[in-house]
PDB file of C-alpha atoms in Angstrom:
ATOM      1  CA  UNK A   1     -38.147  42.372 -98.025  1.00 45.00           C
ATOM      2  CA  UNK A   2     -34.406  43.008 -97.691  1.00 49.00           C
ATOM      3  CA  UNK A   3     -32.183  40.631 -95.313  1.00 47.00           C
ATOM      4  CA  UNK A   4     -29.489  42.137 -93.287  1.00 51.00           C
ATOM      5  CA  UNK A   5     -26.614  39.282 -93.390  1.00 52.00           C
ATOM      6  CA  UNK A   6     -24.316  39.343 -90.411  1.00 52.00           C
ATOM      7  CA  UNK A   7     -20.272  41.025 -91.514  1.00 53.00           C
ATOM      8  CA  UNK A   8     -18.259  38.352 -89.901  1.00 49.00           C
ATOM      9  CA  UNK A   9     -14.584  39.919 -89.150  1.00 50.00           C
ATOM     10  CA  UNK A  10     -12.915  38.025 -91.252  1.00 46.00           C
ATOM     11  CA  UNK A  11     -14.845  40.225 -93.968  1.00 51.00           C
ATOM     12  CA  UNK A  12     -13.848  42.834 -92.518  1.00 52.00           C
ATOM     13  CA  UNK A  13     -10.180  42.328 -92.587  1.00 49.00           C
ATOM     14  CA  UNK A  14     -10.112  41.103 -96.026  1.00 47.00           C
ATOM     15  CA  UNK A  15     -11.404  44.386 -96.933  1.00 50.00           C
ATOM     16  CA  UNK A  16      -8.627  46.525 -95.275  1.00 48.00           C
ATOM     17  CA  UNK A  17     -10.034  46.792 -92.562  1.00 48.00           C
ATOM     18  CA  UNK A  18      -9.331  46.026 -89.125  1.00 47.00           C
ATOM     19  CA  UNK A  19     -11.696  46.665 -86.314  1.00 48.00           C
ATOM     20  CA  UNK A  20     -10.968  47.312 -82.823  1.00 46.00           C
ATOM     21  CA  UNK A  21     -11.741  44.409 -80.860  1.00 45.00           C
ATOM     22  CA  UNK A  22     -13.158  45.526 -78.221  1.00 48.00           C
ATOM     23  CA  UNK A  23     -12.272  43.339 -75.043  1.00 44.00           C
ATOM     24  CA  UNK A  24     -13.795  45.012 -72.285  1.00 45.00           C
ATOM     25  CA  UNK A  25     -17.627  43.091 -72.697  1.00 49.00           C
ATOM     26  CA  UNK A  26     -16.028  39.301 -73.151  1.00 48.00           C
ATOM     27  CA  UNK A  27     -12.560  39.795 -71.230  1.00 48.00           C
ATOM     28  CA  UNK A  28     -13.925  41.385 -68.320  1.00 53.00           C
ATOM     29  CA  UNK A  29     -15.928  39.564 -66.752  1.00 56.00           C
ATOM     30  CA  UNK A  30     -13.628  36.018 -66.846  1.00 63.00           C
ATOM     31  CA  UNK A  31     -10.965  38.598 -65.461  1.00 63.00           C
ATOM     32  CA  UNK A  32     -13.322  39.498 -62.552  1.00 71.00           C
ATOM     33  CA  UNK A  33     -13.872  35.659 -62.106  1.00 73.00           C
ATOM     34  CA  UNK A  34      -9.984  34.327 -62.252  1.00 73.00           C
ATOM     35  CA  UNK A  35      -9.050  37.204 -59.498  1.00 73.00           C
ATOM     36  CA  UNK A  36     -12.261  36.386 -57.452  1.00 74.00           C
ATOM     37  CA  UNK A  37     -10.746  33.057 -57.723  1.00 72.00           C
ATOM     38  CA  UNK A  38      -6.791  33.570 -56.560  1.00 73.00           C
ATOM     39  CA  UNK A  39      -8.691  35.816 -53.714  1.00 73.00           C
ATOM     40  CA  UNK A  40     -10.586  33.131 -52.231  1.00 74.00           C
ATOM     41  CA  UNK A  41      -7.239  30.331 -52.634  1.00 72.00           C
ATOM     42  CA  UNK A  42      -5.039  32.788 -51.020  1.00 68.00           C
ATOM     43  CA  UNK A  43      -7.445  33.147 -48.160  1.00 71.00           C
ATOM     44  CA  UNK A  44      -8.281  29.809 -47.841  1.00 64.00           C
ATOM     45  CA  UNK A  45      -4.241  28.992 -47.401  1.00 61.00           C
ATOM     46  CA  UNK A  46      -4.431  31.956 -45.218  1.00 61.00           C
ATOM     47  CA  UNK A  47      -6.426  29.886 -42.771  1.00 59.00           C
ATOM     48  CA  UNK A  48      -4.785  26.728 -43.464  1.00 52.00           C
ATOM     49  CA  UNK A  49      -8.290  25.661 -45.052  1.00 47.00           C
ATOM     50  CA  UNK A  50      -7.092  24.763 -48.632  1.00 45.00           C
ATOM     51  CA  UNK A  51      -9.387  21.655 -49.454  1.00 50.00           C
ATOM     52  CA  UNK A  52      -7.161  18.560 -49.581  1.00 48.00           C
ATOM     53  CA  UNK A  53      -7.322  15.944 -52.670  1.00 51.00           C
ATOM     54  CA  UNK A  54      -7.055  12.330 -52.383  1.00 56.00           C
ATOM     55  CA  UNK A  55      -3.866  11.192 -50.370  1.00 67.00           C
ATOM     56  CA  UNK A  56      -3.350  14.401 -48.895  1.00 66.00           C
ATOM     57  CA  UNK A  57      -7.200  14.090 -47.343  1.00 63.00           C
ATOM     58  CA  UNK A  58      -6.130  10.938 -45.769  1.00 72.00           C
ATOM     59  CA  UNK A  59      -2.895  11.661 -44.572  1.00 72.00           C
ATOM     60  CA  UNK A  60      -4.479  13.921 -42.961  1.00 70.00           C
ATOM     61  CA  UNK A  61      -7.179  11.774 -41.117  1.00 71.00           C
ATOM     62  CA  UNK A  62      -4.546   9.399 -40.249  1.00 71.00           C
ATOM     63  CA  UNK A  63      -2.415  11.834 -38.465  1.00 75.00           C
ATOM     64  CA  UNK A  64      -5.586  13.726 -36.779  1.00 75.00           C
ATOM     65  CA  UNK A  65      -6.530   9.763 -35.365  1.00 79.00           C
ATOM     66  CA  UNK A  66      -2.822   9.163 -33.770  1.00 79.00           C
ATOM     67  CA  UNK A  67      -3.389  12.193 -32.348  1.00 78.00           C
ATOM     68  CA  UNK A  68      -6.683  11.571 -31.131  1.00 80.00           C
ATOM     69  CA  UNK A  69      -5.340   7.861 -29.985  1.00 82.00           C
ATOM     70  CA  UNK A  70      -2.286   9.115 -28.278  1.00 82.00           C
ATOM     71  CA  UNK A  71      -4.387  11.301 -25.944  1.00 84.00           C
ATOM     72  CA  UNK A  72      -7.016   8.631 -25.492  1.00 83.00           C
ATOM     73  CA  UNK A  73      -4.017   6.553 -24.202  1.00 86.00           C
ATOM     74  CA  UNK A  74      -2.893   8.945 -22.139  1.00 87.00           C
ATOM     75  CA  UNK A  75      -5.738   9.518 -20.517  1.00 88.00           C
ATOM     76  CA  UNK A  76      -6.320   5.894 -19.870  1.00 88.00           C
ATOM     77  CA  UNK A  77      -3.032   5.851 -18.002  1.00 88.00           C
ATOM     78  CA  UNK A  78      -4.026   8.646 -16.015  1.00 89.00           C
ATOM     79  CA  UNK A  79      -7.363   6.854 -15.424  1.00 88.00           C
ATOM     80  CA  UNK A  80      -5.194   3.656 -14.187  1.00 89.00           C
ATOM     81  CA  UNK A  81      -2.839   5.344 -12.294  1.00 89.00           C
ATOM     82  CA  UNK A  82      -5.232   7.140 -10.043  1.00 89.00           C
ATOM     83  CA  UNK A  83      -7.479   3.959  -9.896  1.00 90.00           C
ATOM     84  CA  UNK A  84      -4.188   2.037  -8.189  1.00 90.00           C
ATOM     85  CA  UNK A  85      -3.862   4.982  -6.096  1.00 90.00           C
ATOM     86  CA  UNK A  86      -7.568   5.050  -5.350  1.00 90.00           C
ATOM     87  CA  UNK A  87      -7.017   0.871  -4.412  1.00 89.00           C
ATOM     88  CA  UNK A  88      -3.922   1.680  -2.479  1.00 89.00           C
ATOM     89  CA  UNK A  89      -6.084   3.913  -0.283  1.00 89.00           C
ATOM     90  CA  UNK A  90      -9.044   1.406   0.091  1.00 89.00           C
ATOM     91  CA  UNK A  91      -6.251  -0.855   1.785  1.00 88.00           C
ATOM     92  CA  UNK A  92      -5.061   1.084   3.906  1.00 88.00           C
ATOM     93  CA  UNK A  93      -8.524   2.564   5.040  1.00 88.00           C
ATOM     94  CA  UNK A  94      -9.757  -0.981   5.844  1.00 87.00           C
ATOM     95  CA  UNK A  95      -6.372  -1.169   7.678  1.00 86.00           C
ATOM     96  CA  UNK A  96      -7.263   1.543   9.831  1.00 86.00           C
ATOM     97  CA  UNK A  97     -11.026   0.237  10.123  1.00 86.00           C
ATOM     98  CA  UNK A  98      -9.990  -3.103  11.212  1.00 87.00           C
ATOM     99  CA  UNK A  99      -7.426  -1.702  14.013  1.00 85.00           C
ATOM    100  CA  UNK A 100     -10.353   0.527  15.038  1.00 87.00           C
ATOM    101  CA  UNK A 101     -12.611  -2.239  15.685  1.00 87.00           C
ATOM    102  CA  UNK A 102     -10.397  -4.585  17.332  1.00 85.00           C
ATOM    103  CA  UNK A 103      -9.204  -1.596  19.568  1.00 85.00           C
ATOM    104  CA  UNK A 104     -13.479  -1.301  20.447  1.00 85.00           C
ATOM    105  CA  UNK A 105     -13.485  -4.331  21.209  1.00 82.00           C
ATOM    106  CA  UNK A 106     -10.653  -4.182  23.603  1.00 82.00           C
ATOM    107  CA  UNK A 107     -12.094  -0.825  25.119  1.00 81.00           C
ATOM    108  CA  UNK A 108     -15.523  -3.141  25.299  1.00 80.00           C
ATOM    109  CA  UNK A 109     -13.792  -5.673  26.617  1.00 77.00           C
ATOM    110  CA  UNK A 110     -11.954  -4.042  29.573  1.00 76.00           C
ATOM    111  CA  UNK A 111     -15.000  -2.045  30.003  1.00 73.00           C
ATOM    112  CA  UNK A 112     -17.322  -4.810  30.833  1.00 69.00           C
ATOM    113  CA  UNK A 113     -14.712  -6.821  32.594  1.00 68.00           C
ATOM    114  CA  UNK A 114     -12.543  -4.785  34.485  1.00 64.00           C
ATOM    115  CA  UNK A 115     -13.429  -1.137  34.318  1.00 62.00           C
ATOM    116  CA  UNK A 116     -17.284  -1.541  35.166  1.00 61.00           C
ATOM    117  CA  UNK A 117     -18.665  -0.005  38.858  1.00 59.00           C
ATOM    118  CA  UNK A 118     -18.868  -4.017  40.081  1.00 68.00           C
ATOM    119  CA  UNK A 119     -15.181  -4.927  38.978  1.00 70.00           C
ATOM    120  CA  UNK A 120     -13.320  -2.169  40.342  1.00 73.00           C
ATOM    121  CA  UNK A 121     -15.163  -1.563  43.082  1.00 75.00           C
ATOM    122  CA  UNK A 122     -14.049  -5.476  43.995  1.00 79.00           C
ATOM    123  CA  UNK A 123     -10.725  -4.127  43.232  1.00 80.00           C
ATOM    124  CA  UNK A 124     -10.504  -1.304  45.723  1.00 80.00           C
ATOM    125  CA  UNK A 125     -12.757  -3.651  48.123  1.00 83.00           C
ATOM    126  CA  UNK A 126      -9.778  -6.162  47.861  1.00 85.00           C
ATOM    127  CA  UNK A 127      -7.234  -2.999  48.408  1.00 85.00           C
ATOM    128  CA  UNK A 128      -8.945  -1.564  51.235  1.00 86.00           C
ATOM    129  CA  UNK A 129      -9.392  -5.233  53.311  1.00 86.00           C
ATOM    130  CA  UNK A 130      -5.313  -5.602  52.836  1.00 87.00           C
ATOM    131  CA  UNK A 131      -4.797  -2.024  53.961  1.00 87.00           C
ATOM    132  CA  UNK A 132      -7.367  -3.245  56.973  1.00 87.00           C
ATOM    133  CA  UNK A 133      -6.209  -6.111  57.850  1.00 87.00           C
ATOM    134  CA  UNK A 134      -2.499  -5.313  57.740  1.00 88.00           C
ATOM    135  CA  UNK A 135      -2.901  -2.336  60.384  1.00 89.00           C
ATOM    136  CA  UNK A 136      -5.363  -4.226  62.326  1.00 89.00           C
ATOM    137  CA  UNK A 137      -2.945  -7.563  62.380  1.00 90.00           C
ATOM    138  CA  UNK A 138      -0.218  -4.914  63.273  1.00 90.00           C
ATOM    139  CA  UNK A 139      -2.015  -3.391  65.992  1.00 91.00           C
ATOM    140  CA  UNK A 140      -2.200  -6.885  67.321  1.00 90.00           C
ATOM    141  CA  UNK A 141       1.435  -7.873  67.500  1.00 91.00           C
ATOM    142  CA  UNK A 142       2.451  -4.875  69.073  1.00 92.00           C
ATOM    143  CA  UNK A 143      -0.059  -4.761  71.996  1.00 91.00           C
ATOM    144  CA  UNK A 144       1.124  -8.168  72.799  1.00 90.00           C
ATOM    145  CA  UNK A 145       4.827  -7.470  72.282  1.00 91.00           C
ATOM    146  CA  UNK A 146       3.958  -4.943  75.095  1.00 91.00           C
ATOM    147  CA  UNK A 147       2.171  -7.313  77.003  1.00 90.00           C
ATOM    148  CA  UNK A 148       4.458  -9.781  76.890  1.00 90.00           C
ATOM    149  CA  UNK A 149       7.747  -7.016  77.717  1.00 89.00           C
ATOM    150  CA  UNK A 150       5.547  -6.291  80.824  1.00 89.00           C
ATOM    151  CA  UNK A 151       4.908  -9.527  81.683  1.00 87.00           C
ATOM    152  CA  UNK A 152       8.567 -10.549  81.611  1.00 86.00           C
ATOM    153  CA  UNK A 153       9.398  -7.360  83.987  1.00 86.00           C
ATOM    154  CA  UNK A 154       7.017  -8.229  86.268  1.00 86.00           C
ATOM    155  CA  UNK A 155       8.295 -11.899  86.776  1.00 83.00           C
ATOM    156  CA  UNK A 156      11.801 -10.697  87.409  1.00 79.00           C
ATOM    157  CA  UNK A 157      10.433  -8.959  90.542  1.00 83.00           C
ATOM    158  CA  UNK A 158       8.432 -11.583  91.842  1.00 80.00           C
ATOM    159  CA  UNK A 159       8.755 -14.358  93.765  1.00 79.00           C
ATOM    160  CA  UNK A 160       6.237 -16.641  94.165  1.00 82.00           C
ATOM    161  CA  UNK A 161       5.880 -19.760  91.788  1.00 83.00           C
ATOM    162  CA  UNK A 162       2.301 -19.207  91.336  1.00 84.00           C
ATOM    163  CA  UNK A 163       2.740 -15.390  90.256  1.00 84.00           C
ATOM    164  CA  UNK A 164       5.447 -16.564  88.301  1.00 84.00           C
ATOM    165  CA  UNK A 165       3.720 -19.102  86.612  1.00 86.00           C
ATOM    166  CA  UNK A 166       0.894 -17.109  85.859  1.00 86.00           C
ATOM    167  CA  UNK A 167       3.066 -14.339  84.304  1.00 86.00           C
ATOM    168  CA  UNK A 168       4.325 -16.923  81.867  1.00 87.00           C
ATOM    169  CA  UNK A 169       1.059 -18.797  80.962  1.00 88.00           C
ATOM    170  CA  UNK A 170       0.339 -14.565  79.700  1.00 89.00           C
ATOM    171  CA  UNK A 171       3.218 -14.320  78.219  1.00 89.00           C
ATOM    172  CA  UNK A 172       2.771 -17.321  76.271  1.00 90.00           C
ATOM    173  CA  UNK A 173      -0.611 -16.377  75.311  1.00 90.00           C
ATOM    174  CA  UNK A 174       0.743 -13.009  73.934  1.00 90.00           C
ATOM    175  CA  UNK A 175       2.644 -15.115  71.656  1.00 91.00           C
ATOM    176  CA  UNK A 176      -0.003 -17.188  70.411  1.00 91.00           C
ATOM    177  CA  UNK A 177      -1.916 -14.104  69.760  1.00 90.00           C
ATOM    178  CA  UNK A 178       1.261 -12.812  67.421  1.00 90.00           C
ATOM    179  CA  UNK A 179       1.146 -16.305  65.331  1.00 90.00           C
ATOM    180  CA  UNK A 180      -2.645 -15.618  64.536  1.00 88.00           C
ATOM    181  CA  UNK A 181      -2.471 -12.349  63.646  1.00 87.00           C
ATOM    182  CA  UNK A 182       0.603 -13.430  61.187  1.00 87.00           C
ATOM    183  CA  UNK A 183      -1.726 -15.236  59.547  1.00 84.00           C
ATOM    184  CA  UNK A 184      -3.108 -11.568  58.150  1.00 83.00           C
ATOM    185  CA  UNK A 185      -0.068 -12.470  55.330  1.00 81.00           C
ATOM    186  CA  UNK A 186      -1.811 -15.650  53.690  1.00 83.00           C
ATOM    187  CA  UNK A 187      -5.294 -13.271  53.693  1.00 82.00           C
ATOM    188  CA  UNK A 188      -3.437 -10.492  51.975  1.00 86.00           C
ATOM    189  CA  UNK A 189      -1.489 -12.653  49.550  1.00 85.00           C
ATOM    190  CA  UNK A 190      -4.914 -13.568  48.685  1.00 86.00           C
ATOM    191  CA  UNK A 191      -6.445 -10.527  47.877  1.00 86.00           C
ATOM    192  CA  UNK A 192      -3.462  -9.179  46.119  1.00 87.00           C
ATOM    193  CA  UNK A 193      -3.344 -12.470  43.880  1.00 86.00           C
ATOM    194  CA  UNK A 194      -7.100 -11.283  42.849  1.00 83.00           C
ATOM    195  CA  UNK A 195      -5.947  -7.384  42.267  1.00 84.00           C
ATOM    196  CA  UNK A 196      -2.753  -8.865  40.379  1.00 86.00           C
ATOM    197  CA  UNK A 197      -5.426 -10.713  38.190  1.00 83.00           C
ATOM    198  CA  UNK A 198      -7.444  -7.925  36.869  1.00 81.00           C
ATOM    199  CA  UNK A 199      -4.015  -5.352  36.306  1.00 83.00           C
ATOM    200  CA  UNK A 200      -2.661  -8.524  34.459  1.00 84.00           C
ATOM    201  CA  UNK A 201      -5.868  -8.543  32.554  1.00 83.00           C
ATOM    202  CA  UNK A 202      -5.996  -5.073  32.105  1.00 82.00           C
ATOM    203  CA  UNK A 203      -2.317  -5.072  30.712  1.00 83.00           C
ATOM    204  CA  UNK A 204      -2.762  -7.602  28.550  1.00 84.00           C
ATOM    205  CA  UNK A 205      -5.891  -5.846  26.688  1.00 82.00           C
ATOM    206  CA  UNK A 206      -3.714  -2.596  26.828  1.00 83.00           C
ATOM    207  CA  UNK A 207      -0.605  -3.770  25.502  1.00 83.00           C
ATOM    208  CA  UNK A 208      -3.001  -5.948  22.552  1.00 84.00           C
ATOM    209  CA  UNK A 209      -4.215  -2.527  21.640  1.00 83.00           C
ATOM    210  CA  UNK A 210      -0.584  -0.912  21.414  1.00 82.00           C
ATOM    211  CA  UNK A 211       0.377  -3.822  18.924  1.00 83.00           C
ATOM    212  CA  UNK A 212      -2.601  -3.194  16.917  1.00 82.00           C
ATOM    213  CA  UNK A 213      -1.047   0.692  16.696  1.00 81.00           C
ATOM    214  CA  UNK A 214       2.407  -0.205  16.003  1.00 78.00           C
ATOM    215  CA  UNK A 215       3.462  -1.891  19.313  1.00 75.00           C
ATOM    216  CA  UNK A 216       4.956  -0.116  22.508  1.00 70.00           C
ATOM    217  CA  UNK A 217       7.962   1.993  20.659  1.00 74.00           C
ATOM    218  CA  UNK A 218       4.947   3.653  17.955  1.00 72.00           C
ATOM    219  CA  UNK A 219       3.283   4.560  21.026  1.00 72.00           C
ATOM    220  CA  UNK A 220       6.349   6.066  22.690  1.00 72.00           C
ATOM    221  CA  UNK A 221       6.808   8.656  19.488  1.00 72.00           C
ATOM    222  CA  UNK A 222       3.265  10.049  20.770  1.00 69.00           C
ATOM    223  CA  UNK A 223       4.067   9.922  24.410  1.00 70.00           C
ATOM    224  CA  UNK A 224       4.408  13.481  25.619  1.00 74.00           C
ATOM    225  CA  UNK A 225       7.209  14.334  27.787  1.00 76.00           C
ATOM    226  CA  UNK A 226       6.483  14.176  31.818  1.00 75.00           C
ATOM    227  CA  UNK A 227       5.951  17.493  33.827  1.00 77.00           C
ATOM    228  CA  UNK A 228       6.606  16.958  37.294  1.00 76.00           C
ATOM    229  CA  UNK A 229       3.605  19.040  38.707  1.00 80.00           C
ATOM    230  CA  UNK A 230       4.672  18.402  42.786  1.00 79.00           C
ATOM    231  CA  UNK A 231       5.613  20.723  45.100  1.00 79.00           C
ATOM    232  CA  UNK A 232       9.174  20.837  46.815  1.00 75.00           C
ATOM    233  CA  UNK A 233       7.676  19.117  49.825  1.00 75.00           C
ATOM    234  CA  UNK A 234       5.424  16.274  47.983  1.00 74.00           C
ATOM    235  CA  UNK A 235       8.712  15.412  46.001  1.00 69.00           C
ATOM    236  CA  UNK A 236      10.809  14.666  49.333  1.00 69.00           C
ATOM    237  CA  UNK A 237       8.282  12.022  49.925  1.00 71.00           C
ATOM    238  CA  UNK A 238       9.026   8.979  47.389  1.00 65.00           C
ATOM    239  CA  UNK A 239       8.022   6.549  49.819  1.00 65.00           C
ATOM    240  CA  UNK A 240       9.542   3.233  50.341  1.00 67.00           C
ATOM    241  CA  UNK A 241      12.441   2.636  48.257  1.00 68.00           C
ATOM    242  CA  UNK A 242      12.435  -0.305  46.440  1.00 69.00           C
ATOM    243  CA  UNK A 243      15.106  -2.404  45.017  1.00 66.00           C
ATOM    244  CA  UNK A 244      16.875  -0.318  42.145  1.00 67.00           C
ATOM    245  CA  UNK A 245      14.921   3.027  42.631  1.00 68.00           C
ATOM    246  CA  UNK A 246      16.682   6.046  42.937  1.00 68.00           C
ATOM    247  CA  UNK A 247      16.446   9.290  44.710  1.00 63.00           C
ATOM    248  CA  UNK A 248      16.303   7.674  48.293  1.00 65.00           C
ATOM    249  CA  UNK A 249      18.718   8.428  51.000  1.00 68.00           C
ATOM    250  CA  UNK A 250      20.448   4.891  52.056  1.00 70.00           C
ATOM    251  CA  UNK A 251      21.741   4.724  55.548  1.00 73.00           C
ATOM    252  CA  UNK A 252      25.040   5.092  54.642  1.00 78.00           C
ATOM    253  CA  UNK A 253      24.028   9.103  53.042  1.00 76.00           C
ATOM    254  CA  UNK A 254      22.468   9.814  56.566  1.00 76.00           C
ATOM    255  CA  UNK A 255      25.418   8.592  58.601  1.00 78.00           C
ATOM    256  CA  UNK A 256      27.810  10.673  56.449  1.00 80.00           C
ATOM    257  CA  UNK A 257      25.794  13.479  57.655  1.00 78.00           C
ATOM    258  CA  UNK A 258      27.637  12.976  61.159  1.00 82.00           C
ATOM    259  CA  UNK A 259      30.816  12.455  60.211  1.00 67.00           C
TER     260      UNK A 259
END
């Protein structure tokens, strides 16, 4: 049985011959696989994806955990800064709390001391005996002033001693009947020294529960401005003028209206 031997090229060339190498079944397909290659490097640094080697890989950690770090820190500031803001506001809310409590108890206090049906209707009982016993007291003096200016006409005309004494023992009487009902005066300086009591106790709650708000010029900023609301005729009466007020005609204004 004949054996075919393989022709190397070598062979081949020694004996003139030179074949063709023909490329295209061993060249090909490493070709195919080198460009496949460069196509998937120049895409990867395309997308900034090239895989990193050694230092590179950890330079790159590094700088991704500053960055990481630095935001975790500034996020923790933020955190900090709104937690003072948050405590800043938990002060001043138990600020206001507080002066809202000790103004209730103020209110609850003036309330069950002073502004209750009992209390104030004391108060206008104490007004109303001082308004009574100050007209009734006046009443008083003046009927005997007029007894006693009759009384003294009468005993100029007469003549007899007994008539004359008589006239005087009424005229003295009169008098004695002035001197008690002076005496109103100590009664009413009573009463008013218990009215004077509770408005002192009133303003002293009231002027406790400005201070709590700021004091008296905080609460004037608030205070709204006045609107006089009379009519022409209710603002000609002011009453009795009192020392320093204004807007009352002295004697001396109505007198100039006759010069």
């Amino acid at each position: 049985m004949a054996v075919h031997r393989k022709r190397f090229r070598v062979e081949d060339i020694a004996g003139g011959e030179m074949p063709i190498l023909d490329l295209t079944e061993e060249a090909g397909p490493m070709h195919s696989e080198i460009m496949a290659e460069l196509r998937a490097i120049r895409a990867q640094m395309a997308k900034g994806t090239v895989p990193l080697s050694g230092s590179a890989a950890m330079a790159a950690i590094d700088a991704s955990t500053a960055h990481e770090l630095s935001e975790a820190r500034t996020m923790l500031d933020t955190y900090r800064a709104q937690i003072e803001q948050c405590e800043k506001l938990k002060v001043e809310l138990d600020l206001i709390h507080d002066a809202i409590d000790r103004t209730k108890r103020e209110i609850a206090t003036l309330h069950g001391k002073s502004f209750d049906g009992g209390e104030m209707a004391k108060v206008n009982g104490e007004l109303g005996a001082v308004v009574g016993g100050t007209e009734q007291a006046t009443q008083q003096i003046l009927e005997a002033a007029e007894s006693i200016d009759q009384a003294a006409s009468a005993m100029s005309k007469v003549q007899s001693a007994d008539q004359q004494k008589r006239l005087a023992d009424d005229i003295q009487e009169r008098v004695i009947s002035i001197f008690e009902a002076c005496n109103f005066q100590d009664l009413t300086g009573q009463r008013i020294s218990k009215v004077m009591t509770t408005m002192k106790f009133i303003e002293q709650h009231i002027n406790a529960m400005m201070e709590i708000w700021g004091g008296v010029d905080a609460i004037k900023a608030h205070v709204p401005a006045p609107a006089d609301t009379r009519s022409e005729d209710e603002k000609l009466l002011n009453g009795p003028k009192l020392a320093g007020d204004v807007g009352h005609a002295s004697q001396d204004d109505i007198d100039a209206l006759f010069d």
